[in-house]
Amino acid sequence: MQTERADRSQWTGADYAEWVFGRKKPQQWRSNPHFMRILSIDGGGIRGVVPAVALAEMEEKTGKPISDLFDVICGTSTGGLLTLGLAYPQDGANWTTYPQRPRYSAQYILDVYRTRGQQIFSRRKRHRLRTLNGLIGPTYETRGLEALFAEMFEDTRLRDAIRQVLITTYDSENRLPYPLSSSTHQSDDSWQRGRGYELRMRDVAKATSAAPTYFAPHKVLTGASSYLSALDGGVAANNPSQYGVMEAQARVGDCSMLIVSLGTGAKPKQFTYDEIRHWGLAAWVQPVIDLLGSATSDTTHQLLNFFINGILPRPGEDCLQTRIQSDADWDVNTQSEADLTNDRGRWTRYLRYQPQLHSANAKMDDVTPKNVDALARDARRHLDEHSEDFSLLCDFLSASAERKPVSPPDWGAATDPRFDLVTAWRNDPAGHRKRTPVRNSFGGTDEVP
């Protein structure tokens, strides 16, 4: 591995992972031992094709499923579908082994968008007439959505996710964000129910997808006499990155983090002044949903980009940090031994991949084959433009997974038979050394402790 600063521009992701996880002295970590890798996936309807392309490319480059690369995965709306799919346990899973294999790859879910998109956004003629084409009721029925989620997730509970996941929703009655987590963080039963621990994945997926005007809200039973009137999580957090940070720190406290945030694409020069200045209520009804979703995503991005990366954009400027390396990293080498034990010594990076949609329509319900193909092209164009940075990220994730395997989900209380696995990981998070190869669903073998 190269050691001089002048040579670091030539480092691979594996070199960089060694630098982040390595020690200068036995008592000095460059990163906190509880290093958490967080994946965040935006909402956006059929535009979920965009992050699905990036995730499929990431699995191909690393040779590993996404669940082996990230400790926490969070998603909103269509990002929730991706999150649940990537953390869904394989058939015949054995809970005594870790890590588990996922049933679905990112490529499989990408194919779902291609082949089932028109089923998700579907409505019969009777529904069109009853709602006056969406004027006095939801634009789409939920039949197609429910059938897809029932097929993919069956009756599997959120607690059975093979990775720690968080799905955003919005409680319309109490007017509060309502994140649903596979983790309990506490053993109290009421907290488990409130966090969604016992909910079925299919209900969680439907709750986070209930976009106002597009679909009806979803009533989720959270107890014997309580329920959640759930709206699409994009109402409050279309970019759920901040919830990923919250989920990681709620579990291990202050820690080093890598946050990888995947957007669903943005249309340049959309909603121009000349186009919208004469719009009234009828013209604004559906566009305002897309606009507000995009606005919450960009707000979260700008705040995290400043507080984590130290990047303050000019008004109207979109600064995407896509490179895992930064000049700020070299400051760690100049810190004193004492500094390396406090917050200043922790290594944290927030990366954002948000393509511009040059050929695709940004409407979240444009499920025509032509538009789905255009979304995939725009996503690949963005990856090509940042190919060096993306390859470096994939190399880093693959290498860091070897140095510190991803953490198991935070499984329940001591009565849970899987609890010992979590306890062992907490006691020695970097100590998974003895491994046994097992067959996986990606055409090869993986290793478990």
CSV table of C-alpha atoms in Angstrom, one decimal:
chain,number,residue,atom,x,y,z
A,1,MET,CA,0.0,0.0,0.0
A,2,GLN,CA,1.3,3.5,-0.8
A,3,THR,CA,2.1,5.7,2.1
A,4,GLU,CA,3.0,9.1,0.7
A,5,ARG,CA,0.3,11.8,0.3
A,6,ALA,CA,1.5,12.5,-3.3
A,7,ASP,CA,0.7,8.9,-4.3
A,8,ARG,CA,-2.8,8.8,-2.7
A,9,SER,CA,-4.5,10.0,-5.9
A,10,GLN,CA,-3.6,6.5,-7.3
A,11,TRP,CA,-5.1,4.5,-4.4
A,12,THR,CA,-7.7,1.9,-5.1
A,13,GLY,CA,-10.8,1.5,-3.0
A,14,ALA,CA,-9.0,-1.4,-1.2
A,15,ASP,CA,-6.1,0.9,-0.3
A,16,TYR,CA,-8.5,3.4,1.0
A,17,ALA,CA,-10.4,0.8,3.1
A,18,GLU,CA,-7.0,-0.3,4.6
A,19,TRP,CA,-6.3,3.4,5.4
A,20,VAL,CA,-9.7,3.9,7.0
A,21,PHE,CA,-9.6,0.7,9.0
A,22,GLY,CA,-5.9,0.6,9.7
A,23,ARG,CA,-4.0,1.6,12.8
A,24,LYS,CA,-1.2,4.1,13.1
A,25,LYS,CA,-0.4,2.8,16.6
A,26,PRO,CA,-2.1,-0.1,18.5
A,27,GLN,CA,-4.3,2.2,20.5
A,28,GLN,CA,-5.3,4.5,17.6
A,29,TRP,CA,-8.1,3.7,15.2
A,30,ARG,CA,-8.6,5.9,12.2
A,31,SER,CA,-12.3,5.0,12.4
A,32,ASN,CA,-14.5,4.0,15.3
A,33,PRO,CA,-14.6,0.1,15.5
A,34,HIS,CA,-18.4,0.4,15.1
A,35,PHE,CA,-18.1,1.7,11.5
A,36,MET,CA,-21.6,1.8,10.0
A,37,ARG,CA,-22.3,1.7,6.2
A,38,ILE,CA,-25.7,3.2,5.4
A,39,LEU,CA,-27.6,2.9,2.1
A,40,SER,CA,-30.4,5.3,1.5
A,41,ILE,CA,-32.8,5.1,-1.4
A,42,ASP,CA,-35.2,7.9,-2.5
A,43,GLY,CA,-38.8,7.6,-3.4
A,44,GLY,CA,-40.1,8.4,-6.9
A,45,GLY,CA,-42.5,5.8,-8.3
A,46,ILE,CA,-41.4,4.1,-11.5
A,47,ARG,CA,-38.2,6.2,-11.2
A,48,GLY,CA,-37.0,3.5,-8.8
A,49,VAL,CA,-35.5,2.1,-12.0
A,50,VAL,CA,-32.7,4.7,-11.5
A,51,PRO,CA,-31.3,3.4,-8.2
A,52,ALA,CA,-32.0,-0.2,-9.2
A,53,VAL,CA,-29.6,0.3,-12.1
A,54,ALA,CA,-26.9,1.6,-9.7
A,55,LEU,CA,-27.5,-1.2,-7.2
A,56,ALA,CA,-27.4,-3.9,-9.9
A,57,GLU,CA,-24.1,-2.4,-11.1
A,58,MET,CA,-22.8,-2.3,-7.6
A,59,GLU,CA,-23.6,-6.0,-7.1
A,60,GLU,CA,-21.9,-6.9,-10.4
A,61,LYS,CA,-18.7,-4.9,-9.6
A,62,THR,CA,-18.3,-6.3,-6.0
A,63,GLY,CA,-19.6,-9.8,-6.6
A,64,LYS,CA,-21.6,-9.4,-3.4
A,65,PRO,CA,-25.3,-8.8,-2.6
A,66,ILE,CA,-26.1,-5.4,-1.3
A,67,SER,CA,-27.0,-6.9,2.1
A,68,ASP,CA,-23.3,-7.8,2.4
A,69,LEU,CA,-22.1,-4.3,1.8
A,70,PHE,CA,-24.3,-2.2,4.1
A,71,ASP,CA,-25.1,-2.4,7.8
A,72,VAL,CA,-28.3,-0.3,7.5
A,73,ILE,CA,-30.6,0.1,4.5
A,74,CYS,CA,-33.4,2.7,4.5
A,75,GLY,CA,-35.9,3.6,1.8
A,76,THR,CA,-38.9,5.7,1.0
A,77,SER,CA,-41.8,4.7,-1.3
A,78,THR,CA,-40.2,2.9,-4.3
A,79,GLY,CA,-37.0,3.0,-2.3
A,80,GLY,CA,-38.9,1.1,0.3
A,81,LEU,CA,-39.7,-1.7,-2.2
A,82,LEU,CA,-36.0,-1.9,-3.1
A,83,THR,CA,-35.0,-1.9,0.6
A,84,LEU,CA,-37.3,-4.7,1.5
A,85,GLY,CA,-36.5,-6.7,-1.5
A,86,LEU,CA,-32.7,-6.5,-1.0
A,87,ALA,CA,-33.1,-7.6,2.7
A,88,TYR,CA,-35.7,-10.3,2.1
A,89,PRO,CA,-34.5,-13.7,3.4
A,90,GLN,CA,-33.8,-16.6,1.0
A,91,ASP,CA,-36.1,-19.7,1.1
A,92,GLY,CA,-35.1,-22.1,3.7
A,93,ALA,CA,-33.0,-19.6,5.6
A,94,ASN,CA,-31.3,-20.9,8.7
A,95,TRP,CA,-31.2,-18.3,11.5
A,96,THR,CA,-28.3,-20.0,13.2
A,97,THR,CA,-26.0,-18.9,10.4
A,98,TYR,CA,-24.9,-15.3,9.6
A,99,PRO,CA,-24.9,-13.5,7.2
A,100,GLN,CA,-28.0,-14.8,5.5
A,101,ARG,CA,-28.5,-14.7,1.8
A,102,PRO,CA,-31.2,-12.5,0.2
A,103,ARG,CA,-33.8,-14.0,-2.1
A,104,TYR,CA,-33.7,-11.1,-4.6
A,105,SER,CA,-30.9,-9.4,-6.3
A,106,ALA,CA,-31.0,-5.8,-7.5
A,107,GLN,CA,-31.2,-7.0,-11.1
A,108,TYR,CA,-34.3,-9.0,-10.2
A,109,ILE,CA,-36.0,-6.0,-8.7
A,110,LEU,CA,-35.0,-3.9,-11.8
A,111,ASP,CA,-36.7,-6.5,-13.9
A,112,VAL,CA,-39.8,-6.2,-11.7
A,113,TYR,CA,-40.0,-2.5,-12.6
A,114,ARG,CA,-39.7,-3.4,-16.3
A,115,THR,CA,-42.3,-6.2,-16.3
A,116,ARG,CA,-44.7,-5.2,-13.5
A,117,GLY,CA,-44.7,-1.4,-13.6
A,118,GLN,CA,-48.0,-1.3,-15.5
A,119,GLN,CA,-49.5,-3.6,-12.9
A,120,ILE,CA,-48.5,-1.3,-10.1
A,121,PHE,CA,-50.0,1.8,-11.7
A,122,SER,CA,-53.2,0.2,-13.0
A,123,ARG,CA,-56.9,1.0,-12.9
A,124,ARG,CA,-60.0,-0.5,-14.4
A,125,LYS,CA,-62.6,1.4,-16.4
A,126,ARG,CA,-65.0,1.1,-13.5
A,127,HIS,CA,-62.5,2.8,-11.2
A,128,ARG,CA,-61.9,5.6,-13.7
A,129,LEU,CA,-65.7,6.3,-13.9
A,130,ARG,CA,-66.2,6.1,-10.1
A,131,THR,CA,-63.4,8.6,-9.4
A,132,LEU,CA,-63.9,10.7,-12.5
A,133,ASN,CA,-60.5,9.7,-13.7
A,134,GLY,CA,-58.9,10.5,-10.3
A,135,LEU,CA,-60.7,13.8,-9.7
A,136,ILE,CA,-62.7,12.6,-6.7
A,137,GLY,CA,-60.7,9.6,-5.6
A,138,PRO,CA,-57.2,8.0,-5.9
A,139,THR,CA,-56.0,7.9,-9.5
A,140,TYR,CA,-55.0,4.2,-9.2
A,141,GLU,CA,-56.4,1.1,-7.5
A,142,THR,CA,-54.2,-0.8,-5.1
A,143,ARG,CA,-55.1,-4.2,-6.4
A,144,GLY,CA,-52.0,-4.5,-8.6
A,145,LEU,CA,-49.7,-3.1,-5.9
A,146,GLU,CA,-51.1,-5.5,-3.3
A,147,ALA,CA,-50.8,-8.5,-5.6
A,148,LEU,CA,-47.1,-7.8,-6.3
A,149,PHE,CA,-46.2,-7.2,-2.6
A,150,ALA,CA,-48.1,-10.4,-1.6
A,151,GLU,CA,-46.1,-12.4,-4.2
A,152,MET,CA,-42.7,-10.9,-3.3
A,153,PHE,CA,-43.0,-10.7,0.5
A,154,GLU,CA,-45.7,-13.3,1.4
A,155,ASP,CA,-46.4,-13.1,5.2
A,156,THR,CA,-42.8,-12.4,6.2
A,157,ARG,CA,-42.4,-9.9,9.1
A,158,LEU,CA,-40.3,-6.8,9.1
A,159,ARG,CA,-38.3,-8.3,12.0
A,160,ASP,CA,-37.1,-11.1,9.6
A,161,ALA,CA,-35.1,-8.8,7.3
A,162,ILE,CA,-31.6,-10.1,7.0
A,163,ARG,CA,-30.2,-6.6,7.4
A,164,GLN,CA,-31.3,-3.7,9.6
A,165,VAL,CA,-33.8,-1.7,7.6
A,166,LEU,CA,-36.0,1.4,8.1
A,167,ILE,CA,-38.9,2.4,5.9
A,168,THR,CA,-40.4,5.8,6.1
A,169,THR,CA,-44.2,6.6,6.3
A,170,TYR,CA,-46.2,9.5,7.4
A,171,ASP,CA,-49.1,9.4,10.0
A,172,SER,CA,-51.9,11.5,8.5
A,173,GLU,CA,-54.0,11.6,11.7
A,174,ASN,CA,-51.2,12.7,14.0
A,175,ARG,CA,-49.4,14.6,11.3
A,176,LEU,CA,-46.0,13.1,12.1
A,177,PRO,CA,-43.3,11.1,10.3
A,178,TYR,CA,-43.6,7.4,11.3
A,179,PRO,CA,-40.5,5.4,10.5
A,180,LEU,CA,-41.0,1.6,10.5
A,181,SER,CA,-37.9,-0.3,11.6
A,182,SER,CA,-36.8,-4.0,11.7
A,183,SER,CA,-34.9,-3.1,14.8
A,184,THR,CA,-36.4,-2.8,18.3
A,185,HIS,CA,-33.6,-0.9,20.1
A,186,GLN,CA,-35.4,-1.8,23.2
A,187,SER,CA,-37.1,-5.0,24.5
A,188,ASP,CA,-40.3,-3.3,25.5
A,189,ASP,CA,-43.3,-4.8,23.6
A,190,SER,CA,-45.1,-1.5,23.0
A,191,TRP,CA,-42.0,0.0,21.5
A,192,GLN,CA,-41.6,-3.0,19.2
A,193,ARG,CA,-45.2,-2.6,17.9
A,194,GLY,CA,-44.8,1.1,17.5
A,195,ARG,CA,-41.7,0.7,15.4
A,196,GLY,CA,-43.2,-1.8,13.1
A,197,TYR,CA,-41.1,-4.7,14.3
A,198,GLU,CA,-44.0,-7.2,14.0
A,199,LEU,CA,-45.6,-5.8,10.8
A,200,ARG,CA,-45.7,-7.8,7.6
A,201,MET,CA,-43.3,-6.6,4.9
A,202,ARG,CA,-46.2,-6.4,2.4
A,203,ASP,CA,-48.0,-4.0,4.7
A,204,VAL,CA,-44.9,-1.9,5.2
A,205,ALA,CA,-44.3,-1.7,1.5
A,206,LYS,CA,-47.9,-0.6,0.8
A,207,ALA,CA,-47.8,2.0,3.6
A,208,THR,CA,-44.7,3.7,2.3
A,209,SER,CA,-46.1,3.7,-1.3
A,210,ALA,CA,-49.4,5.4,-0.5
A,211,ALA,CA,-48.7,8.6,-2.4
A,212,PRO,CA,-51.4,11.2,-2.0
A,213,THR,CA,-53.7,11.5,-5.1
A,214,TYR,CA,-52.1,8.4,-6.7
A,215,PHE,CA,-53.1,5.7,-4.1
A,216,ALA,CA,-55.4,5.6,-1.1
A,217,PRO,CA,-53.8,5.8,2.4
A,218,HIS,CA,-53.1,2.4,4.0
A,219,LYS,CA,-54.5,1.5,7.3
A,220,VAL,CA,-51.9,-0.5,9.3
A,221,LEU,CA,-53.0,-2.2,12.5
A,222,THR,CA,-50.3,-1.6,15.1
A,223,GLY,CA,-52.1,-3.1,18.1
A,224,ALA,CA,-55.3,-4.5,19.4
A,225,SER,CA,-57.1,-1.2,19.1
A,226,SER,CA,-54.6,1.1,17.4
A,227,TYR,CA,-53.7,1.7,13.8
A,228,LEU,CA,-51.6,3.9,11.6
A,229,SER,CA,-53.2,5.9,8.8
A,230,ALA,CA,-50.1,5.7,6.6
A,231,LEU,CA,-49.2,8.0,3.7
A,232,ASP,CA,-46.2,7.7,1.4
A,233,GLY,CA,-42.9,8.4,3.4
A,234,GLY,CA,-42.0,11.0,0.7
A,235,VAL,CA,-44.5,13.4,2.3
A,236,ALA,CA,-41.8,14.0,5.1
A,237,ALA,CA,-38.6,12.3,4.0
A,238,ASN,CA,-38.2,11.5,0.3
A,239,ASN,CA,-34.5,11.2,0.9
A,240,PRO,CA,-34.3,9.1,4.0
A,241,SER,CA,-30.6,9.5,4.6
A,242,GLN,CA,-31.1,11.3,7.9
A,243,TYR,CA,-33.2,8.4,9.2
A,244,GLY,CA,-30.3,6.0,8.2
A,245,VAL,CA,-28.0,8.1,10.4
A,246,MET,CA,-30.5,8.0,13.2
A,247,GLU,CA,-31.0,4.3,13.0
A,248,ALA,CA,-27.2,3.6,13.0
A,249,GLN,CA,-26.5,5.9,16.0
A,250,ALA,CA,-29.6,4.6,17.9
A,251,ARG,CA,-27.9,1.2,17.7
A,252,VAL,CA,-24.2,1.8,18.4
A,253,GLY,CA,-24.0,5.5,19.5
A,254,ASP,CA,-21.6,7.9,17.9
A,255,CYS,CA,-19.7,6.1,15.2
A,256,SER,CA,-17.9,6.5,11.9
A,257,MET,CA,-20.2,6.3,8.9
A,258,LEU,CA,-20.4,6.0,5.2
A,259,ILE,CA,-23.8,7.2,3.8
A,260,VAL,CA,-24.5,6.3,0.2
A,261,SER,CA,-27.6,8.1,-1.0
A,262,LEU,CA,-29.3,7.1,-4.3
A,263,GLY,CA,-31.8,9.5,-5.9
A,264,THR,CA,-34.4,8.6,-8.5
A,265,GLY,CA,-33.4,11.3,-11.0
A,266,ALA,CA,-34.2,15.0,-11.4
A,267,LYS,CA,-35.5,16.7,-14.6
A,268,PRO,CA,-33.5,19.8,-15.5
A,269,LYS,CA,-35.5,22.9,-16.4
A,270,GLN,CA,-38.8,21.4,-15.1
A,271,PHE,CA,-41.5,23.8,-13.7
A,272,THR,CA,-40.2,26.8,-15.6
A,273,TYR,CA,-41.6,30.2,-14.7
A,274,ASP,CA,-43.4,30.7,-18.0
A,275,GLU,CA,-44.9,27.2,-17.7
A,276,ILE,CA,-46.3,27.5,-14.2
A,277,ARG,CA,-47.1,31.2,-13.7
A,278,HIS,CA,-50.7,30.7,-14.9
A,279,TRP,CA,-51.4,27.4,-13.2
A,280,GLY,CA,-54.3,27.1,-10.8
A,281,LEU,CA,-55.5,24.4,-8.4
A,282,ALA,CA,-56.4,21.8,-11.1
A,283,ALA,CA,-53.0,22.2,-12.8
A,284,TRP,CA,-51.0,22.0,-9.6
A,285,VAL,CA,-52.7,19.0,-7.9
A,286,GLN,CA,-50.4,16.2,-9.1
A,287,PRO,CA,-47.2,18.1,-10.0
A,288,VAL,CA,-47.0,19.6,-6.5
A,289,ILE,CA,-46.6,16.1,-5.1
A,290,ASP,CA,-43.6,15.4,-7.3
A,291,LEU,CA,-42.2,18.9,-6.6
A,292,LEU,CA,-42.5,18.6,-2.8
A,293,GLY,CA,-40.9,15.1,-2.9
A,294,SER,CA,-38.0,16.5,-4.9
A,295,ALA,CA,-37.8,19.5,-2.5
A,296,THR,CA,-37.5,17.4,0.6
A,297,SER,CA,-34.8,15.2,-1.1
A,298,ASP,CA,-32.7,18.2,-2.0
A,299,THR,CA,-33.1,19.8,1.4
A,300,THR,CA,-31.9,16.7,3.1
A,301,HIS,CA,-29.0,16.4,0.6
A,302,GLN,CA,-27.9,20.0,1.2
A,303,LEU,CA,-28.0,19.7,4.9
A,304,LEU,CA,-26.0,16.4,5.1
A,305,ASN,CA,-23.6,17.6,2.4
A,306,PHE,CA,-22.8,20.6,4.7
A,307,PHE,CA,-22.8,19.0,8.1
A,308,ILE,CA,-20.9,15.9,7.0
A,309,ASN,CA,-18.9,16.9,4.0
A,310,GLY,CA,-18.5,20.6,4.8
A,311,ILE,CA,-19.8,21.6,1.3
A,312,LEU,CA,-21.8,24.8,1.2
A,313,PRO,CA,-23.3,25.2,-2.3
A,314,ARG,CA,-24.1,28.5,-3.8
A,315,PRO,CA,-27.9,29.3,-4.3
A,316,GLY,CA,-29.1,27.3,-7.2
A,317,GLU,CA,-26.1,25.1,-7.3
A,318,ASP,CA,-26.3,21.3,-6.8
A,319,CYS,CA,-23.0,19.9,-5.4
A,320,LEU,CA,-23.0,16.1,-5.6
A,321,GLN,CA,-20.2,14.5,-3.6
A,322,THR,CA,-19.6,11.2,-5.4
A,323,ARG,CA,-16.0,10.6,-4.5
A,324,ILE,CA,-15.1,8.7,-1.4
A,325,GLN,CA,-11.7,10.4,-1.1
A,326,SER,CA,-11.4,14.0,0.1
A,327,ASP,CA,-8.6,16.3,1.1
A,328,ALA,CA,-10.3,16.5,4.5
A,329,ASP,CA,-9.2,12.9,5.2
A,330,TRP,CA,-5.5,13.9,5.4
A,331,ASP,CA,-6.3,16.0,8.5
A,332,VAL,CA,-6.6,12.7,10.4
A,333,ASN,CA,-2.8,12.3,10.0
A,334,THR,CA,-2.1,15.6,11.8
A,335,GLN,CA,-4.4,15.0,14.8
A,336,SER,CA,-3.0,14.2,18.2
A,337,GLU,CA,-3.4,10.9,19.9
A,338,ALA,CA,-6.1,12.4,22.2
A,339,ASP,CA,-8.0,13.8,19.2
A,340,LEU,CA,-8.3,10.4,17.6
A,341,THR,CA,-10.4,9.1,20.5
A,342,ASN,CA,-13.1,11.8,20.2
A,343,ASP,CA,-15.5,12.9,17.5
A,344,ARG,CA,-12.8,14.7,15.4
A,345,GLY,CA,-11.1,11.3,14.9
A,346,ARG,CA,-14.2,9.7,13.4
A,347,TRP,CA,-14.3,9.2,9.7
A,348,THR,CA,-17.6,10.1,8.0
A,349,ARG,CA,-18.6,10.6,4.4
A,350,TYR,CA,-21.9,11.3,2.7
A,351,LEU,CA,-22.1,10.4,-1.0
A,352,ARG,CA,-25.0,11.3,-3.3
A,353,TYR,CA,-25.8,9.9,-6.8
A,354,GLN,CA,-28.7,11.8,-8.4
A,355,PRO,CA,-28.8,11.6,-12.2
A,356,GLN,CA,-30.3,14.3,-14.4
A,357,LEU,CA,-33.1,12.9,-16.6
A,358,HIS,CA,-32.2,14.1,-20.0
A,359,SER,CA,-34.3,11.6,-22.1
A,360,ALA,CA,-36.8,10.2,-19.5
A,361,ASN,CA,-40.1,11.6,-18.3
A,362,ALA,CA,-39.9,12.5,-14.6
A,363,LYS,CA,-43.6,11.6,-13.9
A,364,MET,CA,-43.6,8.9,-11.3
A,365,ASP,CA,-46.4,7.0,-13.0
A,366,ASP,CA,-45.1,7.0,-16.6
A,367,VAL,CA,-44.6,3.2,-16.8
A,368,THR,CA,-44.5,2.9,-20.6
A,369,PRO,CA,-41.7,0.6,-21.8
A,370,LYS,CA,-40.2,3.6,-23.7
A,371,ASN,CA,-39.9,5.7,-20.5
A,372,VAL,CA,-38.6,2.8,-18.4
A,373,ASP,CA,-35.8,2.2,-21.0
A,374,ALA,CA,-35.1,6.0,-20.9
A,375,LEU,CA,-34.8,6.0,-17.1
A,376,ALA,CA,-32.3,3.1,-17.3
A,377,ARG,CA,-30.3,5.0,-20.0
A,378,ASP,CA,-30.1,8.2,-17.9
A,379,ALA,CA,-29.0,6.2,-14.9
A,380,ARG,CA,-26.2,4.4,-16.8
A,381,ARG,CA,-25.2,7.8,-18.3
A,382,HIS,CA,-24.7,9.2,-14.8
A,383,LEU,CA,-22.7,6.1,-13.7
A,384,ASP,CA,-20.5,6.5,-16.8
A,385,GLU,CA,-19.9,10.1,-16.0
A,386,HIS,CA,-18.8,9.1,-12.5
A,387,SER,CA,-17.4,5.7,-13.4
A,388,GLU,CA,-14.0,6.3,-11.6
A,389,ASP,CA,-15.7,7.4,-8.4
A,390,PHE,CA,-18.3,4.7,-8.5
A,391,SER,CA,-15.7,2.0,-9.1
A,392,LEU,CA,-13.7,3.3,-6.2
A,393,LEU,CA,-16.8,3.2,-4.0
A,394,CYS,CA,-17.5,-0.4,-5.0
A,395,ASP,CA,-13.9,-1.4,-4.4
A,396,PHE,CA,-14.0,0.3,-1.0
A,397,LEU,CA,-17.3,-1.4,0.0
A,398,SER,CA,-16.1,-4.8,-1.1
A,399,ALA,CA,-12.7,-4.4,0.7
A,400,SER,CA,-14.3,-3.0,3.9
A,401,ALA,CA,-16.7,-5.9,4.1
A,402,GLU,CA,-13.8,-8.2,4.2
A,403,ARG,CA,-12.1,-6.2,7.0
A,404,LYS,CA,-15.3,-5.7,9.0
A,405,PRO,CA,-18.3,-7.9,8.0
A,406,VAL,CA,-21.7,-6.1,8.1
A,407,SER,CA,-23.5,-6.3,11.4
A,408,PRO,CA,-26.5,-8.6,11.9
A,409,PRO,CA,-29.9,-7.0,12.5
A,410,ASP,CA,-30.8,-5.9,16.0
A,411,TRP,CA,-32.9,-8.9,16.9
A,412,GLY,CA,-35.2,-8.4,19.8
A,413,ALA,CA,-34.7,-9.3,23.4
A,414,ALA,CA,-32.7,-12.1,25.1
A,415,THR,CA,-35.7,-14.4,24.5
A,416,ASP,CA,-35.0,-14.3,20.7
A,417,PRO,CA,-32.9,-17.4,19.7
A,418,ARG,CA,-30.9,-15.1,17.4
A,419,PHE,CA,-30.0,-12.7,20.2
A,420,ASP,CA,-26.6,-14.4,20.9
A,421,LEU,CA,-25.5,-13.6,17.4
A,422,VAL,CA,-26.0,-9.9,18.0
A,423,THR,CA,-24.3,-10.1,21.4
A,424,ALA,CA,-21.3,-11.7,19.9
A,425,TRP,CA,-21.0,-9.1,17.2
A,426,ARG,CA,-21.3,-6.3,19.8
A,427,ASN,CA,-18.6,-7.8,21.9
A,428,ASP,CA,-16.2,-8.2,18.9
A,429,PRO,CA,-17.5,-6.2,15.9
A,430,ALA,CA,-14.4,-6.8,13.8
A,431,GLY,CA,-13.7,-10.3,15.1
A,432,HIS,CA,-15.3,-12.5,12.5
A,433,ARG,CA,-12.2,-14.4,11.4
A,434,LYS,CA,-13.2,-18.1,11.1
A,435,ARG,CA,-15.5,-18.5,8.1
A,436,THR,CA,-17.3,-21.4,6.4
A,437,PRO,CA,-18.2,-21.1,2.7
A,438,VAL,CA,-22.0,-21.6,2.0
A,439,ARG,CA,-24.0,-21.6,-1.2
A,440,ASN,CA,-25.6,-18.3,-2.1
A,441,SER,CA,-28.1,-17.1,-4.7
A,442,PHE,CA,-25.6,-15.1,-6.7
A,443,GLY,CA,-23.9,-18.1,-8.5
A,444,GLY,CA,-21.1,-18.7,-6.0
A,445,THR,CA,-20.2,-19.1,-2.4
A,446,ASP,CA,-20.1,-16.7,0.5
A,447,GLU,CA,-18.6,-17.0,4.0
A,448,VAL,CA,-20.3,-16.9,7.4
A,449,PRO,CA,-18.7,-16.7,10.8
